[in-house]
Short mmCIF file of C-alpha atoms and ligand atoms in Angstrom, two decimals:
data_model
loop_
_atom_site.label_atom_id
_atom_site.label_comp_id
_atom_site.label_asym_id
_atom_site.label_seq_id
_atom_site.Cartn_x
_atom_site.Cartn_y
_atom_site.Cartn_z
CA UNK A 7 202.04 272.79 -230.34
CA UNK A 8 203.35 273.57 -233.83
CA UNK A 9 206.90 274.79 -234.16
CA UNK A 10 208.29 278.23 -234.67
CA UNK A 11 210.63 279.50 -236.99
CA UNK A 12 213.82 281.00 -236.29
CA UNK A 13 214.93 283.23 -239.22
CA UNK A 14 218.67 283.02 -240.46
CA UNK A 15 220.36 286.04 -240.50
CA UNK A 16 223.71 285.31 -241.93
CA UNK A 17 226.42 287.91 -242.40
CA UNK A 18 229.60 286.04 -243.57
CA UNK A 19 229.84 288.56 -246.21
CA UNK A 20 229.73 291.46 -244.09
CA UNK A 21 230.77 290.51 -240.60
CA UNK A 22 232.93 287.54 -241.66
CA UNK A 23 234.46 289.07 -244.40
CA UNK A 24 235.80 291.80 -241.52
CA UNK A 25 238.87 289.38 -240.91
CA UNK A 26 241.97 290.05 -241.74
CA UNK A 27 243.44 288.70 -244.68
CA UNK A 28 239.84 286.84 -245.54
CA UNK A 29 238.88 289.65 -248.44
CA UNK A 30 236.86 288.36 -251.08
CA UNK A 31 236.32 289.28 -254.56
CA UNK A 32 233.00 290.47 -256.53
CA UNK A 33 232.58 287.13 -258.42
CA UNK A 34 233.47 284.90 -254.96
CA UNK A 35 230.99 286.86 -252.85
CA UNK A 36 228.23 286.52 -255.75
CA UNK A 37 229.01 282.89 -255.54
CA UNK A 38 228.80 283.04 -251.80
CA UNK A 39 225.78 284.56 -252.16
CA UNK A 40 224.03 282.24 -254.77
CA UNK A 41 224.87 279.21 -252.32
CA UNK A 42 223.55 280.94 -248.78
CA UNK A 43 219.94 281.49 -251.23
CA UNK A 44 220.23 277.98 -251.91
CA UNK A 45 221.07 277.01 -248.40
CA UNK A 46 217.88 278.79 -247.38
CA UNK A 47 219.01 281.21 -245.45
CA UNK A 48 215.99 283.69 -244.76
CA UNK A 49 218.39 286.97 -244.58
CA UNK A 50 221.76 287.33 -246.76
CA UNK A 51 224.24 290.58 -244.74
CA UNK A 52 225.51 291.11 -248.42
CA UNK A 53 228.46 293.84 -247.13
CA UNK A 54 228.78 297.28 -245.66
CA UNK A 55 228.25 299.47 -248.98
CA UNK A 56 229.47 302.65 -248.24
CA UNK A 57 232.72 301.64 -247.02
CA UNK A 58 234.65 300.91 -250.50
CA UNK A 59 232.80 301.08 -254.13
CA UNK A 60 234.34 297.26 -254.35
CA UNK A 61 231.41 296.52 -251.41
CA UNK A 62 229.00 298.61 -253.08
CA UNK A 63 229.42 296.71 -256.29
CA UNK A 64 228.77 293.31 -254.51
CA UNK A 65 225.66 294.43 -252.59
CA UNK A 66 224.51 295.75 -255.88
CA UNK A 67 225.20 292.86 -257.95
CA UNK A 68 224.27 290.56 -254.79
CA UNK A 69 220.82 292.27 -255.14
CA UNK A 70 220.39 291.70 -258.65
CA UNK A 71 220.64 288.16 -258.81
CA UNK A 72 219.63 286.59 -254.93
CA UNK A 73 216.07 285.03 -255.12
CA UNK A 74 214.44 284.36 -252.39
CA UNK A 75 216.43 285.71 -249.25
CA UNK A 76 216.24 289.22 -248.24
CA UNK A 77 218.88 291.47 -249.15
CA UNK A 78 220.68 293.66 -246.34
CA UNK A 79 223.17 296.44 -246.76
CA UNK A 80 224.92 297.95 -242.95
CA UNK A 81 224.84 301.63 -242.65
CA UNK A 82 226.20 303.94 -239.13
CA UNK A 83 223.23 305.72 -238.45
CA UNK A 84 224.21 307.97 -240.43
CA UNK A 85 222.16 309.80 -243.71
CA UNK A 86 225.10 309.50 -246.65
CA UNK A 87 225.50 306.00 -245.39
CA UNK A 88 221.86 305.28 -245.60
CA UNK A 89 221.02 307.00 -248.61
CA UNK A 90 224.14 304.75 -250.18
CA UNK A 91 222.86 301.52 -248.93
CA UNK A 92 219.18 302.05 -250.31
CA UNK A 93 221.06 302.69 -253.79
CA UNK A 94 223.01 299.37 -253.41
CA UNK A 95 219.85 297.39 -252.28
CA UNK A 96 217.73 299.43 -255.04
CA UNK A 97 217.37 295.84 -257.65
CA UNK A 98 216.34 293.59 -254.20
CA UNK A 99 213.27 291.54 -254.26
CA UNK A 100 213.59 291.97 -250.71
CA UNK A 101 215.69 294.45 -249.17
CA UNK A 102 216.85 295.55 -245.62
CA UNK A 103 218.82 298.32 -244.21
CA UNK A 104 220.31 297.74 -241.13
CA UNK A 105 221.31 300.65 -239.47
CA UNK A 106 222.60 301.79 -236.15
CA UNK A 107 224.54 303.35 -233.09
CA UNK A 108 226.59 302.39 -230.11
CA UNK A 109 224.17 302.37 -227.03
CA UNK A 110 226.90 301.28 -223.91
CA UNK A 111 228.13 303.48 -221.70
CA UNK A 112 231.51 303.06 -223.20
CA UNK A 113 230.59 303.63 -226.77
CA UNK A 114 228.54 306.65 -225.87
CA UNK A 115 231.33 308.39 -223.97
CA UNK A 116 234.52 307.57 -225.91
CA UNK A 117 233.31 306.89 -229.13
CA UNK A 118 230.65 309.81 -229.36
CA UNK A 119 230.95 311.92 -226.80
CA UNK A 120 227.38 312.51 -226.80
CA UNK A 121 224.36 312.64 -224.12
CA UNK A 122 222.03 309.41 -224.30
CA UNK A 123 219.26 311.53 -225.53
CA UNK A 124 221.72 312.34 -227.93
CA UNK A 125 222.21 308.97 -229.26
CA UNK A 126 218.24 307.87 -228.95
CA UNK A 127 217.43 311.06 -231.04
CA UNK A 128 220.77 309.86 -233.88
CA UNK A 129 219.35 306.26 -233.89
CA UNK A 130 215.59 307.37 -234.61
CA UNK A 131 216.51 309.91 -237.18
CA UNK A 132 218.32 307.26 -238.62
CA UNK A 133 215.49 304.85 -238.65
CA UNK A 134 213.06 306.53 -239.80
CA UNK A 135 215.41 308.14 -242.49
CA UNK A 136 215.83 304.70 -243.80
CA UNK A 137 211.99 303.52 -243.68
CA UNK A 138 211.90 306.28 -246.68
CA UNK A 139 213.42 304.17 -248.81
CA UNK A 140 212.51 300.64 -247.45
CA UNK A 141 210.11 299.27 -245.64
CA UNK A 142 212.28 296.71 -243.93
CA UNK A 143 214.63 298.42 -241.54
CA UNK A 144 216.28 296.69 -238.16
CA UNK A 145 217.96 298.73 -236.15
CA UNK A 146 221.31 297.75 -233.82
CA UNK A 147 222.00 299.08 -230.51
CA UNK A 148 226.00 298.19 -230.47
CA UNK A 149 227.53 296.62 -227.46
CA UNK A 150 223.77 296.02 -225.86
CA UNK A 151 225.58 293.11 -224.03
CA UNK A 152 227.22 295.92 -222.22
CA UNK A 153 224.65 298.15 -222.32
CA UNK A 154 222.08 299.23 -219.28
CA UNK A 155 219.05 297.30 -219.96
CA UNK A 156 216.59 300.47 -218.63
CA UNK A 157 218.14 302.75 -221.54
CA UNK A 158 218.50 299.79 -223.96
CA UNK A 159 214.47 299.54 -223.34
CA UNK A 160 214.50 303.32 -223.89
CA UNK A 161 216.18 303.07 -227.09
CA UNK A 162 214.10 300.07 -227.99
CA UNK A 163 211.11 301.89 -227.79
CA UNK A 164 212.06 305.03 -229.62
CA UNK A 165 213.03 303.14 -232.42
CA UNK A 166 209.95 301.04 -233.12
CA UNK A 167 208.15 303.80 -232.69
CA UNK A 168 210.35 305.56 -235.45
CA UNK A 169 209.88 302.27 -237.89
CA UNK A 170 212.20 299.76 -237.17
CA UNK A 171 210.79 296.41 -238.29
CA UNK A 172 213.50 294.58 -236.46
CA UNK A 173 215.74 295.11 -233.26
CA UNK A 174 219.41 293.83 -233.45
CA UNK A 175 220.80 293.46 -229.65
CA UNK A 176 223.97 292.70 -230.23
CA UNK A 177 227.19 291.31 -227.76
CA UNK A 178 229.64 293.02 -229.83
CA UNK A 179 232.18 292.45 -227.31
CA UNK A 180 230.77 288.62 -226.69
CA UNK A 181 231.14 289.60 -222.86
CA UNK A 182 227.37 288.31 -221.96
CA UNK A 183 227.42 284.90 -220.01
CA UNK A 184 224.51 282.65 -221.53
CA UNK A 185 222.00 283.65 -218.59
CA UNK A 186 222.74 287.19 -218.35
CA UNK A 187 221.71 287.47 -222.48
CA UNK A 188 218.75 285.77 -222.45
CA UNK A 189 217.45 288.12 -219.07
CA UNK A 190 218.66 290.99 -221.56
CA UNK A 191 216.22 289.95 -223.99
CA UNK A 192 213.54 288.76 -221.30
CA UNK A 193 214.36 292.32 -219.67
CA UNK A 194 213.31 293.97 -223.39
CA UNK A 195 210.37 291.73 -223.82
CA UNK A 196 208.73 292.72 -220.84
CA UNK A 197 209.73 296.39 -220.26
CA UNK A 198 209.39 298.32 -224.43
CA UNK A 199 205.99 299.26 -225.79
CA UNK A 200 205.21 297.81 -229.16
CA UNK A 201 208.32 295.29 -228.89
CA UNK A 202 205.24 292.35 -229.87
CA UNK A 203 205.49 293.98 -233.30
CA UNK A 204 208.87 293.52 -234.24
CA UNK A 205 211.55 290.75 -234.68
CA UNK A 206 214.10 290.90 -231.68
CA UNK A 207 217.81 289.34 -233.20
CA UNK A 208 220.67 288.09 -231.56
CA UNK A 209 224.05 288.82 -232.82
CA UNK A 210 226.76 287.20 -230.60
CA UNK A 211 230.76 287.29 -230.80
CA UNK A 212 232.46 284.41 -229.49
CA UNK A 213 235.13 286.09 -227.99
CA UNK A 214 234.85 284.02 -224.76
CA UNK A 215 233.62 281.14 -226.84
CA UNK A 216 229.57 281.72 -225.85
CA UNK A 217 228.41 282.96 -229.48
CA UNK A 218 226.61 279.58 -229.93
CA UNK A 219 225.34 279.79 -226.73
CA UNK A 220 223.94 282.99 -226.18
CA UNK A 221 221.82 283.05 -229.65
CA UNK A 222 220.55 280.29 -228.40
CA UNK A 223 219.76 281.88 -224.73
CA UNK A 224 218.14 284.46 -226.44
CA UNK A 225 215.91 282.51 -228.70
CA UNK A 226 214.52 280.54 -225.77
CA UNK A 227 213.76 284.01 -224.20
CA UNK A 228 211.71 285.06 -227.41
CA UNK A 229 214.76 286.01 -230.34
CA UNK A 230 213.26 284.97 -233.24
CA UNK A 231 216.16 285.82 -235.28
CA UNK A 232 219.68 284.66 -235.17
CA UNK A 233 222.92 286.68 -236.70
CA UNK A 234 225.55 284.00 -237.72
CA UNK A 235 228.34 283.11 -240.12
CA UNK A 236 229.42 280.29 -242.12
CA UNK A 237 232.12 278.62 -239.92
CA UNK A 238 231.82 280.99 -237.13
CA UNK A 239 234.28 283.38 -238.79
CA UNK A 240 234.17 287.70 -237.84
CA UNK A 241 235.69 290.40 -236.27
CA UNK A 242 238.06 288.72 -233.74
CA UNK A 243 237.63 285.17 -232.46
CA UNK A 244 234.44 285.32 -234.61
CA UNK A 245 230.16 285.06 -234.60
CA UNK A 246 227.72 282.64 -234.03
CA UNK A 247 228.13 279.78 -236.26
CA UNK A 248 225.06 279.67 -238.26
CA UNK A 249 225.79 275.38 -238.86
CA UNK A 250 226.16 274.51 -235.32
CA UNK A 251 222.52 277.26 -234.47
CA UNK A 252 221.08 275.29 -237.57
CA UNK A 253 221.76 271.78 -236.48
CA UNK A 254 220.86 272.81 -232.44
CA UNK A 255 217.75 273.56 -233.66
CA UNK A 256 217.20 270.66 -235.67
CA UNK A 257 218.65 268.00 -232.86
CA UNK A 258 216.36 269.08 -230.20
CA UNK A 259 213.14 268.50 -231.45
CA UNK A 260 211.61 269.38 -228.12
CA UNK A 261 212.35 272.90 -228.41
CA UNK A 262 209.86 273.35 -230.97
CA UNK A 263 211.82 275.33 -233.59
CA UNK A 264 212.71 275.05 -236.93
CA UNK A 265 214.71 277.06 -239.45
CA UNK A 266 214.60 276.85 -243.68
CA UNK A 267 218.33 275.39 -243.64
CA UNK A 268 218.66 272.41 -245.97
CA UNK A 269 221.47 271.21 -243.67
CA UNK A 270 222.50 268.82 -246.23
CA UNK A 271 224.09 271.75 -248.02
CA UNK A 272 226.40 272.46 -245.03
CA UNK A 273 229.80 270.77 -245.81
CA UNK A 274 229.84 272.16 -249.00
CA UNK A 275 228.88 275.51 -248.37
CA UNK A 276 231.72 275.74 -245.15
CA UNK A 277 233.92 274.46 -247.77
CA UNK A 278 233.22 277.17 -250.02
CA UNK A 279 233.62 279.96 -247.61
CA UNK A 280 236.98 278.46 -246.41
CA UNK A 281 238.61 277.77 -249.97
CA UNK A 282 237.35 281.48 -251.25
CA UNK A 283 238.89 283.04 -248.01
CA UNK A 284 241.62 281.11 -247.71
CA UNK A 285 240.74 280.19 -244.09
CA UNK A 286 241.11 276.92 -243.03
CA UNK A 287 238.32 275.09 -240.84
CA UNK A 288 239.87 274.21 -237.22
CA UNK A 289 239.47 270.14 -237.43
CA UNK A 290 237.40 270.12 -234.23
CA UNK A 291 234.96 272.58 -235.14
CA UNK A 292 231.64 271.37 -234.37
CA UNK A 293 229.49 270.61 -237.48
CA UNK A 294 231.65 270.81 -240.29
CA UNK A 295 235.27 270.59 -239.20
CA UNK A 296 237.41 267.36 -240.81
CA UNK A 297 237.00 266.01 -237.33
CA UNK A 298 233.50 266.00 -236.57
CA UNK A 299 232.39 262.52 -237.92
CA UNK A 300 236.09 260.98 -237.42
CA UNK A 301 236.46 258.59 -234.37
CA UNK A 302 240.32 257.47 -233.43
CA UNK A 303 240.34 256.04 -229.89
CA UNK A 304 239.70 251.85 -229.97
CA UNK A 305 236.73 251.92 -227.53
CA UNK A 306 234.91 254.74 -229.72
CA UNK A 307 235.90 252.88 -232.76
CA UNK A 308 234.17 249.77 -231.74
CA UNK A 309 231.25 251.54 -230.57
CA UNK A 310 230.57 252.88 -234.03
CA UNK A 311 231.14 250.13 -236.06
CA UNK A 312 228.66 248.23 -234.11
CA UNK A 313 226.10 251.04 -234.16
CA UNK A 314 226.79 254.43 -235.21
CA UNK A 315 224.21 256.26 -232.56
CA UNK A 316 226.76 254.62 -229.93
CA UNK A 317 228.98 258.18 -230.30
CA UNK A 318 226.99 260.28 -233.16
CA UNK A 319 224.40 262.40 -231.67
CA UNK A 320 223.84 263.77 -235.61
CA UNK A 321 223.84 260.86 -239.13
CA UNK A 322 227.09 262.97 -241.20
CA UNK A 323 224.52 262.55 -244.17
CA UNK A 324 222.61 265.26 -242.56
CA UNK A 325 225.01 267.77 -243.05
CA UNK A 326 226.36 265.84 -246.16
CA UNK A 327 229.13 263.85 -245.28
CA UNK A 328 228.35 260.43 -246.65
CA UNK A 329 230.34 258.10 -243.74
CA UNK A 330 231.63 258.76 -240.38
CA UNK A 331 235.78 258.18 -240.50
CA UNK A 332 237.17 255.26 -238.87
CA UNK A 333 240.96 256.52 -238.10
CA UNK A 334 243.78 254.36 -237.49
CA UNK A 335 245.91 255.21 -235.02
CA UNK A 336 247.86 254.03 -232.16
CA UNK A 337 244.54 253.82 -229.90
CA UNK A 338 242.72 251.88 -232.07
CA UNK A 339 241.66 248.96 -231.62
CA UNK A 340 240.87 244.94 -233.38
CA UNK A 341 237.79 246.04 -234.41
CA UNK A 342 238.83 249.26 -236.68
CA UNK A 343 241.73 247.58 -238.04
CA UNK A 344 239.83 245.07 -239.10
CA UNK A 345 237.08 247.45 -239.86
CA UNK A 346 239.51 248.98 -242.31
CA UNK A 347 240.95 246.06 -243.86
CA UNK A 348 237.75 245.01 -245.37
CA UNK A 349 236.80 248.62 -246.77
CA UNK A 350 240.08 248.21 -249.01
CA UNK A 351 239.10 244.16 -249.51
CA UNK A 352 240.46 242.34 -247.17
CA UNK A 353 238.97 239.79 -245.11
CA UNK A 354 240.59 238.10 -242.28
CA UNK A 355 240.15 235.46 -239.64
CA UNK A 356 240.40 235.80 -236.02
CA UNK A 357 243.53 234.75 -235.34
CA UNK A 358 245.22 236.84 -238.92
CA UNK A 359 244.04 239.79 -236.92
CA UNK A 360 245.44 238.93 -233.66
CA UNK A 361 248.88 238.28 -235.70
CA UNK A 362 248.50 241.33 -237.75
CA UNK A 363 247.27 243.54 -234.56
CA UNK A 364 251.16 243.68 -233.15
CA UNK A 365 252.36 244.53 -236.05
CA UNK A 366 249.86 247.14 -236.95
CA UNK A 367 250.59 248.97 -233.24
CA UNK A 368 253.97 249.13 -234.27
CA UNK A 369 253.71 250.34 -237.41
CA UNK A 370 251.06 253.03 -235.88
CA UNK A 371 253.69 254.09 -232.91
CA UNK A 372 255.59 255.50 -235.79
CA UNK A 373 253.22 257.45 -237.68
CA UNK A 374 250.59 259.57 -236.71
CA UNK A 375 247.77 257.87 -238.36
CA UNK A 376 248.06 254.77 -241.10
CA UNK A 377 246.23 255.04 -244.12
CA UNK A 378 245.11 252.68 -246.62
CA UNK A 379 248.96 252.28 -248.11
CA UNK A 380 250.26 251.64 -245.06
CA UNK A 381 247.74 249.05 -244.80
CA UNK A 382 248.54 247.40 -248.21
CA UNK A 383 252.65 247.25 -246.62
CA UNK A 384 250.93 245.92 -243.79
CA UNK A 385 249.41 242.56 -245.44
CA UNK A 386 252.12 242.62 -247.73
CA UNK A 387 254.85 241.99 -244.89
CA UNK A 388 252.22 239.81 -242.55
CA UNK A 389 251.06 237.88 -245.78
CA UNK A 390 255.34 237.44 -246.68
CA UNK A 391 255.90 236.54 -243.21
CA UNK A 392 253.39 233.21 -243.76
CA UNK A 393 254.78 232.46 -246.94
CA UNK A 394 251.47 232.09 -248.73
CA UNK A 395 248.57 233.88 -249.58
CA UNK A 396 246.40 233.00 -246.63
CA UNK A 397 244.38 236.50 -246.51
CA UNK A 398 242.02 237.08 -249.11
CA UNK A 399 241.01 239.89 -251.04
CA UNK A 400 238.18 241.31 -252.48
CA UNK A 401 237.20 243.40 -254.67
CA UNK A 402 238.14 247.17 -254.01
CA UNK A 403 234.41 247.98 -251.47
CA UNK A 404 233.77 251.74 -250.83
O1 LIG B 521 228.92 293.23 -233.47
C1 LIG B 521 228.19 294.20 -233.77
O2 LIG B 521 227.72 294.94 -232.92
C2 LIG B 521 227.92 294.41 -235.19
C3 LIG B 521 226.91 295.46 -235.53
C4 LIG B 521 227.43 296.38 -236.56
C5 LIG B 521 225.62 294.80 -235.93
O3 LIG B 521 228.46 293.72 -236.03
ZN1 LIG B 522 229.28 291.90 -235.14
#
């Protein structure tokens, strides 16, 4: 059976850029930009353009220069946004509007106070408004997690039928439990005309930490796109993190997908987003935070230096770290400190290590984690204590 792709959607530059304190420049969100076509990303959010002439400017400018991913500018389903977002996207080899309309009960009432033929007749006059200026249009019903799936088919419907190329059901709220998504999108599959002729996209916030985990529901009910965000950031506790869907994908072969991410590419580009942002990467964060690769407790430790596999489901020079981290700490054990030693050139018998080992606990009771100095004090008072030079050192080894 030959595999299917899963398109990238990512909208760090829209949706991630939404959090506070994370605004980015014109010349940092080109540069974002430049490294997401790289990356291989299929679709590039580029911003929200009618919502400040600074976000205007970067579509416009993001348009320009992206090559190969498609461009997409957000729009209300509204016509002065729309008409503003086709003039952004005007220079795009390939561009999208994405435009749309809260469908949920709660959105309808409070935030429009309008009927729900109301809103189906506001999201296809916004459609097809767009289709006159692109071709490419997906359309988002917001807070479809929440949303009654027999009028979310309803609106579904009206809007292919108006143009849309693609349908966006997003969890705005990220309420959906894993299951109850992917019936959603099983629900639309089987109950809107014409859905067999459009792309159906999942755009998941993780605000009971499920983002990851309802794209991927939805993909194995028949999403072929997935919304996501360099390190997970957006509008509260954040979206989908497009380097843990990317590496999913890749790990489990047997679900027959594949996307155009050069994972490779991933530290750098999370590093990138976080420096320009000024948002630091949690250290546990799956993928690409400074704790992914790093193993600290003695029994792990061992495990890895014997045979990586042994506690690495993924080789770090797949996402472009070039060595898993051996840390030193108070749990570790023989085999790491010894591990260590010889990275920084120092090889030692048997029973140096089982005099040193003491001494290194001790040392690592103190601190929180012992680094290559502390390791030089460390053979310098062990080596003192014997008088003579009985450990021997090599030349400096990466
Ligand atoms: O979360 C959401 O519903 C959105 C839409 C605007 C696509 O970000
Ligand atoms: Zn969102």
């Amino acid at each position: 059976m030959s595999r299917e792709k899963i398109q990238i959607f990512d909208t760090t530059l829209r949706d991630g850029e939404q959090v506070p304190g994370c605004k980015l420049n014109k010349d940092e969100k080109i540069a974002i930009a430049k490294k997401l076509d790289e990356l291989g990303v299929d679709v590039i959010e580029a911003g929200f353009p009618i919502s400040s002439p600074g976000d205007f400017d970067s579509v416009r400018a993001i348009s320009r220069m992206v090559v190969s991913a498609c461009v997409c500018g957000l729009t209300r389903a509204k016509k002065k946004d729309i008409e503003c977002a086709a003039r952004a996207l005007e220079k795009a080899k390939k561009p999208r509007i994405h435009t749309g309309i809260g469908t949920s009960e709660s959105h309808i009432k409070y935030k429009f106070n309008a009927s729900p033929q109301e809103i189906i007749d506001r999201a296809t006059e916004a459609v097809s408004f767009a289709r006159r200026y692109v071709e490419d249009v997906e359309f988002y019903a917001e807070d479809a997690g929440r949303t009654d799936n027999a009028f979310l088919a309803r609106v579904c419907k009206e809007v292919i039928k108006a143009g849309a190329t693609v349908l966006n059901i997003p969890d705005t709220t990220g309420y959906c439990l894993p299951e109850q998504y992917g019936n959603k999108i099983k629900y639309l599959r089987n109950h809107v005309e014409g859905i067999e002729k459009v792309v159906i996209s999942c755009h998941c916030h993780n605000d009971l930490g499920l983002a990851t985990a309802n794209a991927i529901a939805g993909i194995l009910n028949g999403a072929r796109q997935i919304e996501c965000t360099i390190n997970g950031i957006g509008e509260r506790a954040g979206n989908t993190s497009l380097e843990e869907v990317a590496m999913i994908l890749k790990q489990h072969t047997a679900l027959n997908f594949y996307t155009n991410i050069r994972s490779e590419m991933l530290t750098s580009m999370s590093h990138l987003v976080s420096e320009s942002m000024g948002m630091m990467v949690q250290p546990n964060k799956a993928i690409v935070g400074s704790n992914a690769f790093a193993h600290s407790s003695g029994i792990h430790q061992d495990g890895v230096i014997k045979n990586r596999e042994t506690y690495e489901i993924i080789n770090p020079k797949e996402v472009g770290i070039h060595k898993s981290s051996i840390i030193l700490t108070a749990r570790s054990g023989r085999s790491a400190l010894a591990y260590r030693l010889k990275k920084i050139g120092y090889e030692i018998t048997k029973t140096q290590l089982d005099d040193l080992y003491p001494i290194f606990l001790d040392m690592a009771d103190q601190k929180k984690e012992i680094g290559d100095e502390d390791l030089e004090i460390l053979i310098e008072q062990y080596a003192g204590k014997q008088k003579n030079d009985i450990i021997h050192k090599n030349p400096r080894r990466k």
